[in-house]
XYZ file of C-alpha atoms in Angstrom:
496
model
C 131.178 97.752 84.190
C 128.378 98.216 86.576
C 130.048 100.303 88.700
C 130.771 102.224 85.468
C 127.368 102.508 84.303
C 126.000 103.738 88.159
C 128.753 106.368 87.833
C 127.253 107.790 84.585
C 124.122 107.233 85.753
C 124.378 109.335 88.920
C 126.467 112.511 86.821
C 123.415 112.280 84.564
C 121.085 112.740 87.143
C 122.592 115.397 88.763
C 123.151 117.433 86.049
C 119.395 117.857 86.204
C 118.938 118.391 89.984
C 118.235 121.568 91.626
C 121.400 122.793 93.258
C 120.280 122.837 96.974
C 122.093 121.304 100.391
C 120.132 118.127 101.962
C 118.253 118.841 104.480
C 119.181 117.941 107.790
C 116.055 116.872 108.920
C 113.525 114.350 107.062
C 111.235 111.636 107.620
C 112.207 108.924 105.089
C 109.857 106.098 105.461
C 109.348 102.410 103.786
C 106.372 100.722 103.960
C 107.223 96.973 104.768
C 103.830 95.174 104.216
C 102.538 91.885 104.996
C 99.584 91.572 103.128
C 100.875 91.191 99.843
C 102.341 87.290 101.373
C 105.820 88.174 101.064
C 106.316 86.483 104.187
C 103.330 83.518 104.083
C 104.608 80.514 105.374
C 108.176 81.320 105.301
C 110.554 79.963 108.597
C 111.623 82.032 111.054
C 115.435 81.997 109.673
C 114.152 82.487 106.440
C 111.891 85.692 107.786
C 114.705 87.151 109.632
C 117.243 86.821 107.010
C 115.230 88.511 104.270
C 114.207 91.478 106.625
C 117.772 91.966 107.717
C 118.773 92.013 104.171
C 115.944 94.604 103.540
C 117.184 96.675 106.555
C 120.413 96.441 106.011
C 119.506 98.024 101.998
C 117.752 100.284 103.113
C 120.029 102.086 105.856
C 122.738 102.272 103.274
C 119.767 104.040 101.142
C 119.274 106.598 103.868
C 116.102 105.467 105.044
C 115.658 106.364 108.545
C 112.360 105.095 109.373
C 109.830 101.711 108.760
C 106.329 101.585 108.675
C 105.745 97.930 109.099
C 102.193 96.313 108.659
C 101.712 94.093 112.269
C 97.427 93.820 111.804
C 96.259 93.572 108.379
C 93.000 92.003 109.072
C 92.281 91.994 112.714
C 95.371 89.601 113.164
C 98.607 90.148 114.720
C 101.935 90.172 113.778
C 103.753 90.003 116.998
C 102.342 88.466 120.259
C 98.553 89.616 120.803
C 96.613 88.852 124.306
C 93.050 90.321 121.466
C 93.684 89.004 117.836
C 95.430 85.321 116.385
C 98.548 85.360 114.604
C 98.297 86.144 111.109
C 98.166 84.000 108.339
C 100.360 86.346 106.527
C 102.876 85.394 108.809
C 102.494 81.272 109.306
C 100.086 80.459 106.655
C 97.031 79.849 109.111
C 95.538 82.325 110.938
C 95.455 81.534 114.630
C 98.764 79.587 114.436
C 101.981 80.840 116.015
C 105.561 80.977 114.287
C 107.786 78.224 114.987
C 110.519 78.531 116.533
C 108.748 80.825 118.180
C 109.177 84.662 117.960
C 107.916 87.987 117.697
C 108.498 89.708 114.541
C 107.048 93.373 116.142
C 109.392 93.225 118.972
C 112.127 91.840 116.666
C 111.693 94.901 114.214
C 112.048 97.448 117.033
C 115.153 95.806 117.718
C 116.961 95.763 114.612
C 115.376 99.085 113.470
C 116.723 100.812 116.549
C 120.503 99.305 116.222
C 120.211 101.107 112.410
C 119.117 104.139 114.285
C 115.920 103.457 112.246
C 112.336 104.296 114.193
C 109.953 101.507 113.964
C 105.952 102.610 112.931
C 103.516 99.652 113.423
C 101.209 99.678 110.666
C 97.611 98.487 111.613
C 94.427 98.519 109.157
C 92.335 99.102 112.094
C 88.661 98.093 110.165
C 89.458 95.522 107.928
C 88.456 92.195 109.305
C 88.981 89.720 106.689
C 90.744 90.181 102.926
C 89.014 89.086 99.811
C 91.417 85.956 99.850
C 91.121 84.648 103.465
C 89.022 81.720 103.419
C 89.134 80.930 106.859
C 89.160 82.584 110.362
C 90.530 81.637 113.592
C 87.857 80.776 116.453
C 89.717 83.666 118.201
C 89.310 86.036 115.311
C 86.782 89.149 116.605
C 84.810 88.544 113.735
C 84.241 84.726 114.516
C 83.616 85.788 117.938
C 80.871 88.215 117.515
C 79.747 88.170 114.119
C 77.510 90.859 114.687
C 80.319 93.239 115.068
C 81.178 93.070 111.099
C 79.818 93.608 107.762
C 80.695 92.097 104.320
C 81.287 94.416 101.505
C 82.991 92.982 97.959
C 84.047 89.872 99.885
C 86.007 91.272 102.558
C 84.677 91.961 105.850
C 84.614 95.332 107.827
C 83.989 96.023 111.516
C 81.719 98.485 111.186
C 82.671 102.036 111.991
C 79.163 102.935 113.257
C 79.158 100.832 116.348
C 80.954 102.313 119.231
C 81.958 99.377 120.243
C 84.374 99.042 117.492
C 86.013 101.929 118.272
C 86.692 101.069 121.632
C 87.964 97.553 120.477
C 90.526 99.114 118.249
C 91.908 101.258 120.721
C 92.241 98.365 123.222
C 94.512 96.638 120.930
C 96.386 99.701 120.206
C 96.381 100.720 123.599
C 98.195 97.036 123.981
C 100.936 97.337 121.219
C 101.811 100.987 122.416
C 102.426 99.910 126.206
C 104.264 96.755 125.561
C 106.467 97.471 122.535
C 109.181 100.362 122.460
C 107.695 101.969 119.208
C 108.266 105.302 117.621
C 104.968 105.115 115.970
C 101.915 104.182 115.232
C 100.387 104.181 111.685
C 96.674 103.859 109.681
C 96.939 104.100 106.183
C 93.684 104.456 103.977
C 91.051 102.282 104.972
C 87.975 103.756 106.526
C 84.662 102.859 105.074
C 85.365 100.919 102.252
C 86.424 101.752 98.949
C 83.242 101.768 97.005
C 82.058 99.203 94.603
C 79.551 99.675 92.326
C 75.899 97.535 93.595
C 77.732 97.008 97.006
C 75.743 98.509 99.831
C 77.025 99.357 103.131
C 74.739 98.052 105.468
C 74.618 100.342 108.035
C 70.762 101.609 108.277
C 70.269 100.084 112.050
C 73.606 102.028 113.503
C 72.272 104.998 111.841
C 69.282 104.822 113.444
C 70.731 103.519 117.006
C 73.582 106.209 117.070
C 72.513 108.901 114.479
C 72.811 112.049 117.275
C 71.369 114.127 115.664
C 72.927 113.698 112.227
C 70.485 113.389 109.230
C 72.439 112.867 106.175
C 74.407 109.497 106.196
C 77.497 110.486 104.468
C 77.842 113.325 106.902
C 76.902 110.907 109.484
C 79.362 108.121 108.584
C 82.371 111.321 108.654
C 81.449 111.567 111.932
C 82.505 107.960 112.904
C 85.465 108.327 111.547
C 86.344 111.498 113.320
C 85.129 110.337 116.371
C 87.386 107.207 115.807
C 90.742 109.306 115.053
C 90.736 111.404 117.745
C 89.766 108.275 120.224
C 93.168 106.678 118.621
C 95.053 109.823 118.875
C 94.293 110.465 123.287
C 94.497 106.700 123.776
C 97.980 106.845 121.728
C 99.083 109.952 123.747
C 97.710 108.386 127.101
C 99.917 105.659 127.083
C 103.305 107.123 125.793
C 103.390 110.746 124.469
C 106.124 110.749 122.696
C 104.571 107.531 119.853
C 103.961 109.874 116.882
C 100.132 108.928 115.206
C 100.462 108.897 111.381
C 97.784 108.435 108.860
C 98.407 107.484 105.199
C 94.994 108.734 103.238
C 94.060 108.334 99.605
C 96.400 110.956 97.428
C 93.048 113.284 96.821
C 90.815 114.639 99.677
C 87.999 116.203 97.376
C 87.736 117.039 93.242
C 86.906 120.436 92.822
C 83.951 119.679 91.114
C 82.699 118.377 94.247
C 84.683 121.207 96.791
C 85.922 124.863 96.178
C 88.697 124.343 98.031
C 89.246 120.700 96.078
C 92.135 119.752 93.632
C 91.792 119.872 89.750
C 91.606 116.504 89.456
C 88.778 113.626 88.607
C 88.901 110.952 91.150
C 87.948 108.955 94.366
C 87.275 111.518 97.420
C 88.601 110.403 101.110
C 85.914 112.901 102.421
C 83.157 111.604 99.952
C 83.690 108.655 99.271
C 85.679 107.028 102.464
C 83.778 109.132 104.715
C 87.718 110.655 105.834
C 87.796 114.011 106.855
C 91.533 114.499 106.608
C 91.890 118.021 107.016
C 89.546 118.170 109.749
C 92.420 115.613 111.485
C 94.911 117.577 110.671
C 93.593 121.021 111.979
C 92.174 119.976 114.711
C 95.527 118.168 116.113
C 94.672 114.712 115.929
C 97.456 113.335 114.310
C 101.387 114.015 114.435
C 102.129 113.730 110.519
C 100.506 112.815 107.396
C 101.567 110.829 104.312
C 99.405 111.092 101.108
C 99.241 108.516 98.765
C 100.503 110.022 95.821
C 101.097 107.296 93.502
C 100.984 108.590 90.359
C 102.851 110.004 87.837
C 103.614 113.405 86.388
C 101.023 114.138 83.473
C 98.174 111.912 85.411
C 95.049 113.011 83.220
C 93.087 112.448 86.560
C 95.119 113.007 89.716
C 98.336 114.840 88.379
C 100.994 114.065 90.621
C 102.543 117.718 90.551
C 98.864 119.021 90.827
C 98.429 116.857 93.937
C 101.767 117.901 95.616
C 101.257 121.719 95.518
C 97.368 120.829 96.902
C 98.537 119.096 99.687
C 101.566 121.633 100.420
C 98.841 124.013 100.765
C 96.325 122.579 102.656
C 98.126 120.108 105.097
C 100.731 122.180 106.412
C 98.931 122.530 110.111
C 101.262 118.964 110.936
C 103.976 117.602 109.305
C 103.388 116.220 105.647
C 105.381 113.458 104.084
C 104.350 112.600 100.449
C 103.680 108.735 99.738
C 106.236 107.349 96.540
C 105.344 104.849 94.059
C 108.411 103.810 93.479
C 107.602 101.351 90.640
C 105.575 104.046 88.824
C 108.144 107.073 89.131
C 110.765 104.652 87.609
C 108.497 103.573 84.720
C 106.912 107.133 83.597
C 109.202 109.568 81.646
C 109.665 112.514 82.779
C 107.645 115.407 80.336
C 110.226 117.826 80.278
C 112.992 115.343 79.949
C 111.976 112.077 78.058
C 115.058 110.392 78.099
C 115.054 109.988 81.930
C 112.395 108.889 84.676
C 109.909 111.045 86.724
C 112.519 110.747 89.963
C 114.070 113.475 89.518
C 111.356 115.890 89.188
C 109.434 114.431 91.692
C 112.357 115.058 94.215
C 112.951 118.607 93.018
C 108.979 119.182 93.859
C 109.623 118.032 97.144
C 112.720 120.025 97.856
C 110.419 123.371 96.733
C 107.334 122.846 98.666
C 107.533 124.568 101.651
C 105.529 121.899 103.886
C 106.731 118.722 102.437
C 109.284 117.564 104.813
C 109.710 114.483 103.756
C 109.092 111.236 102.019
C 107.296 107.162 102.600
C 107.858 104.921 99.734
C 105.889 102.237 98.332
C 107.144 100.047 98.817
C 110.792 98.704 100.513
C 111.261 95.701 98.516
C 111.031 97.821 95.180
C 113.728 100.172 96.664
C 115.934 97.161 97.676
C 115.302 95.570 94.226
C 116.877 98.762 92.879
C 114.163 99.065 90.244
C 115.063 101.708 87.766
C 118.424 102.385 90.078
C 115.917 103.987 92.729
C 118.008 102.478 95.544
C 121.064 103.852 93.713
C 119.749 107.293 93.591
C 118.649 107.365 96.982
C 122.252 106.336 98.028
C 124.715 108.506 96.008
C 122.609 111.725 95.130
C 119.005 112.381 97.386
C 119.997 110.657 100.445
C 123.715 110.561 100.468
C 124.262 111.627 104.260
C 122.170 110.863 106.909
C 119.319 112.836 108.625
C 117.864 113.632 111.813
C 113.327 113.283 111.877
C 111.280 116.201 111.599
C 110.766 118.182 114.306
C 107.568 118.006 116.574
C 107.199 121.456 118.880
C 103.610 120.480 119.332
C 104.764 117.291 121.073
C 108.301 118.747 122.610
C 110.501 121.352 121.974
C 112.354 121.049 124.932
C 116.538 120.062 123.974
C 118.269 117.147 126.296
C 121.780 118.627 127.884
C 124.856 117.950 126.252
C 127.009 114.586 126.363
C 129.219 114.530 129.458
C 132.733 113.588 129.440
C 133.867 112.747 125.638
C 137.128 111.466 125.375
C 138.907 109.011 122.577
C 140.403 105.766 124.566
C 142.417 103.155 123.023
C 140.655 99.618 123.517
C 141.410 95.928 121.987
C 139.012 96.819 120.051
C 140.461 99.778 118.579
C 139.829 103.728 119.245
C 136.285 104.274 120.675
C 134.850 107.636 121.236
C 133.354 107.249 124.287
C 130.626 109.870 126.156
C 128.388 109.916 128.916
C 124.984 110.344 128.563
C 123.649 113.922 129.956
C 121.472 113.919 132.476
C 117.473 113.712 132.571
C 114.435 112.596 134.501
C 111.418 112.718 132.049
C 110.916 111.210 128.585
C 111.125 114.227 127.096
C 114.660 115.467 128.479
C 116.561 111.548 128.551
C 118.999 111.654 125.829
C 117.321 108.403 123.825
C 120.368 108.721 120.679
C 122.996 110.312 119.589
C 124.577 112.246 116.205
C 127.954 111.721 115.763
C 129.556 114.364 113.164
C 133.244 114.839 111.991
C 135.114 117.985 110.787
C 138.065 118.753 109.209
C 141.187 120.272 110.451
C 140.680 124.604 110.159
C 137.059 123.490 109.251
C 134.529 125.858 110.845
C 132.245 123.071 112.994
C 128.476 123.854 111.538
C 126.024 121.350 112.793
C 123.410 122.527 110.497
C 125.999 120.565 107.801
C 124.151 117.361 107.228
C 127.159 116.217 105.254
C 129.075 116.419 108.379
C 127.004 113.374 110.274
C 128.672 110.402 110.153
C 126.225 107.983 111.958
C 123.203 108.498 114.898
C 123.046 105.983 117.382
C 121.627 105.070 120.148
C 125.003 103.858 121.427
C 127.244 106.157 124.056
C 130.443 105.074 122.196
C 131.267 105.033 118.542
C 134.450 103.064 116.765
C 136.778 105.854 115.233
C 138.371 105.075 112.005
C 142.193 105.332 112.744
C 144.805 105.294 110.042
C 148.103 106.343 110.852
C 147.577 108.778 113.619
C 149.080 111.399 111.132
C 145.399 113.831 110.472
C 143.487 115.748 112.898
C 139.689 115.995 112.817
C 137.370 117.393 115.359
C 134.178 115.070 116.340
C 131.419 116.631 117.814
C 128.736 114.444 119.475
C 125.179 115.761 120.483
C 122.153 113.920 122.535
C 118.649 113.794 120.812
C 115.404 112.986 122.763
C 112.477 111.273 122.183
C 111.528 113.158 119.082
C 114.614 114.173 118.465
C 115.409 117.492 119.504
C 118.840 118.480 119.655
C 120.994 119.149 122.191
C 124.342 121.689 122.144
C 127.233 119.944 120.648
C 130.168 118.706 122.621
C 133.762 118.416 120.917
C 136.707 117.093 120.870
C 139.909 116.572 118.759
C 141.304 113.512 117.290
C 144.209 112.569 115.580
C 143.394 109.528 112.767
């Protein structure tokens, strides 16, 4: 029966989608957080068990990348020489999982053997949540107390001290040499969110490290900037190829306060979190860019199709990926079409703006919950065949070689596709995985046919699925680098 129901489900959903081939290429993220104590206190088994059931969800969903939160609050997911372990992880900050291991370099594991990248996630100001009552002796903020600032009960290392900045790299600097990352993500927490009587108290740095600058807001945008482009040179420093994302508030500036702002009535990044996205953005100090557009179709003050079309317009300099409240698309009608959810619509908005080139939703547990059959959608309709990650020309454009020496060989294991890996020196000519598609017999082989892929690996063989031996098919295998440009395809044919 439910098999039933999905099956209606999915015909009834499609009947409303634009008719329009997948794209080949597109980042589709999860955020896997921390801070919301999914994981407080639970064993290592236990840990493992429920992330590899997340993973494994989420692959068959088509998602082909995590952004998973390793410093929440100056704390450390996975092995740190700089910050404790969190308490998100073992309950107590400063104390280490047992048995011991290293959920970062864990992740990077199992995300690669999905063909998944793996972004860590860091909050890179927040030193302490509203609900941590205590800190480790270790913690920075323990350490040198003058280094921090409370604001609504949380505390902040403050953005004004250069000091800061430098810290934050360091531990960056750390995670990016040690662990075999794709990327390396901040999401929206600059100066803190404001709250009304909380004061920033930032009057000395102003005066210390003003250069110059008069007005405070202007002053406090300048930190900021300062800070991104530090994070983006000591990201590229260390390994050129980790892509720098950064996850701002859904609206930039209102019109009101902007002529080049969005119609809509809300919180600023530039005004109110001192963020300066665009400036980012055009200046080349990040590699892509997800929005936080979390609300729904029909918002009265930050329209989600008003957003979109904004940010399509006026982020386009580096990729843009639009942040997914899954929760809230599946619980808002759509307007035009009350008798089913906003998902549709908000896809179809995607597929038509011209910079959007893909999609990070909010948040993986919701997706693997299948809340309002979003998992189910994903699955059979919007992300029914895999896909390969937006390209990256500003980073490398350069293709790998082709495979060497495919050939089908009969093993105990069964029939194997095996292929050599072409030949490279640098990081951005190795072959670091492969795409793996299959063709019919007469079929015209069209790589540009997403529908065609049947898995990417990182793998130089792949199991073929034989039957009788009595249908031929031609596989074609090609050799992605780093950032996955594509090599020319090498074929051969099969009989299954």
């Amino acid at each position: 029966m439910k098999r039933l129901l999905l099956f209606v489900l999915v015909l009834a959903y499609m009947a409303v989608l634009p008719v329009k081939a997948q794209q080949k290429r597109e980042f589709r993220g999860a955020w896997i957080q921390c801070v919301n104590g999914q994981f407080m206190g639970m064993s290592t088994a236990a840990m493992q068990q429920t992330l590899i059931r997340q993973l494994d969800e989420l692959q068959k969903d088509g998602v082909n990348a995590i952004i998973f939160q390793v410093r929440a609050e100056c704390d450390a997911l996975y092995a740190s020489p700089y910050e404790p372990w969190s308490r998100f992880l073992t309950g107590v900050q400063g104390k280490a999982p047992n048995p011991y291991w290293d959920p970062l370099e864990w992740m990077v594991e199992q995300c690669h053997s999905r063909g998944m990248e793996l972004h860590a996630w860091i909050n890179p100001y927040r030193a302490r949540t509203k609900n941590t009552a205590e800190l480790a002796a270790t913690h920075i903020a323990a350490r040198q107390p003058g280094r921090v600032f409370a604001y609504d009960g949380q505390l902040i290392l403050n953005p004004g001290m250069p000091e800061n900045r430098d810290y934050i790299c360091k531990v960056v600097s750390d995670i990016v040499k040690r662990y075999d990352i794709d990327g390396l993500h901040i999401d929206d927490y600059f100066y803190p969110y404001p709250v009304a009587g909380a004061v920033i108290p930032d009057d000395t740095q102003f005066s210390l490290y003003s250069n110059g600058i008069t007005d405070k807001g202007d002053w406090r945008r300048y930190n900021v900037n300062l800070f991104v482009k530090q994070l983006y040179e000591t990201i590229k420093g260390v390994k050129p190829w980790v892509k720098f994302g950064v996850s701002p508030f859904g609206i930039y500036r209102n019109r009101r306060s902007s002529s080049i702002g969005s119609n809509t009535n809300g919180l600023q990044n530039y005004d109110d979190l001192y963020a300066d996205v665009l400036l980012w953005i055009n200046n080349g100090w990040l590699d892509y860019c997800v929005p936080q557009l979390y609300w729904q179709i029909g918002h009265p003050a930050a329209d989600y199709k008003t957003l979109i079309e904004w940010w399509n317009q006026y982020a386009g300099g580096r990729p843009l990926f639009i942040g997914e409240d899954v929760e809230r698309t599946v619980r808002y009608a759509d307007p035009a079409n009350p008798n089913i959810n906003q998902m549709p619509a908000k896809y179809d908005l995607h597929r038509r703006m011209y910079n959007v080139q893909g999609t990070v939703l909010w948040y993986a547990k919701a997706v693997v919950d299948d809340i309002g059959k979003y998992g189910s959608l994903l699955r059979n309709v919007y992300w029914k065949y895999p896909a390969l990650q937006p390209q990256m020309p500003f980073l490398d454009k350069k293709a790998p070689k082709k495979v060497r020496k495919l050939k089908p060989v009969w093993t105990a294991d069964g029939y194997i596709l095996f292929w050599t890996p072409p030949k490279g020196k640098d990081w951005d000519d190795v072959a670091h995985k492969y795409v793996i598609y299959r063709f019919e017999r007469g079929e015209k082989v069209r790589i540009e046919n997403a529908s065609k892929i049947v898995a990417i690996t990182d793998k130089t063989y792949y199991k073929l699925p034989y039957r009788n031996g009595g249908t031929q098919y031609t596989y074609v295998v090609t050799a992605l680098d780093r950032l996955q440009n594509e090599s020319k395809a090498k074929k051969v044919k099969v009989k299954l």
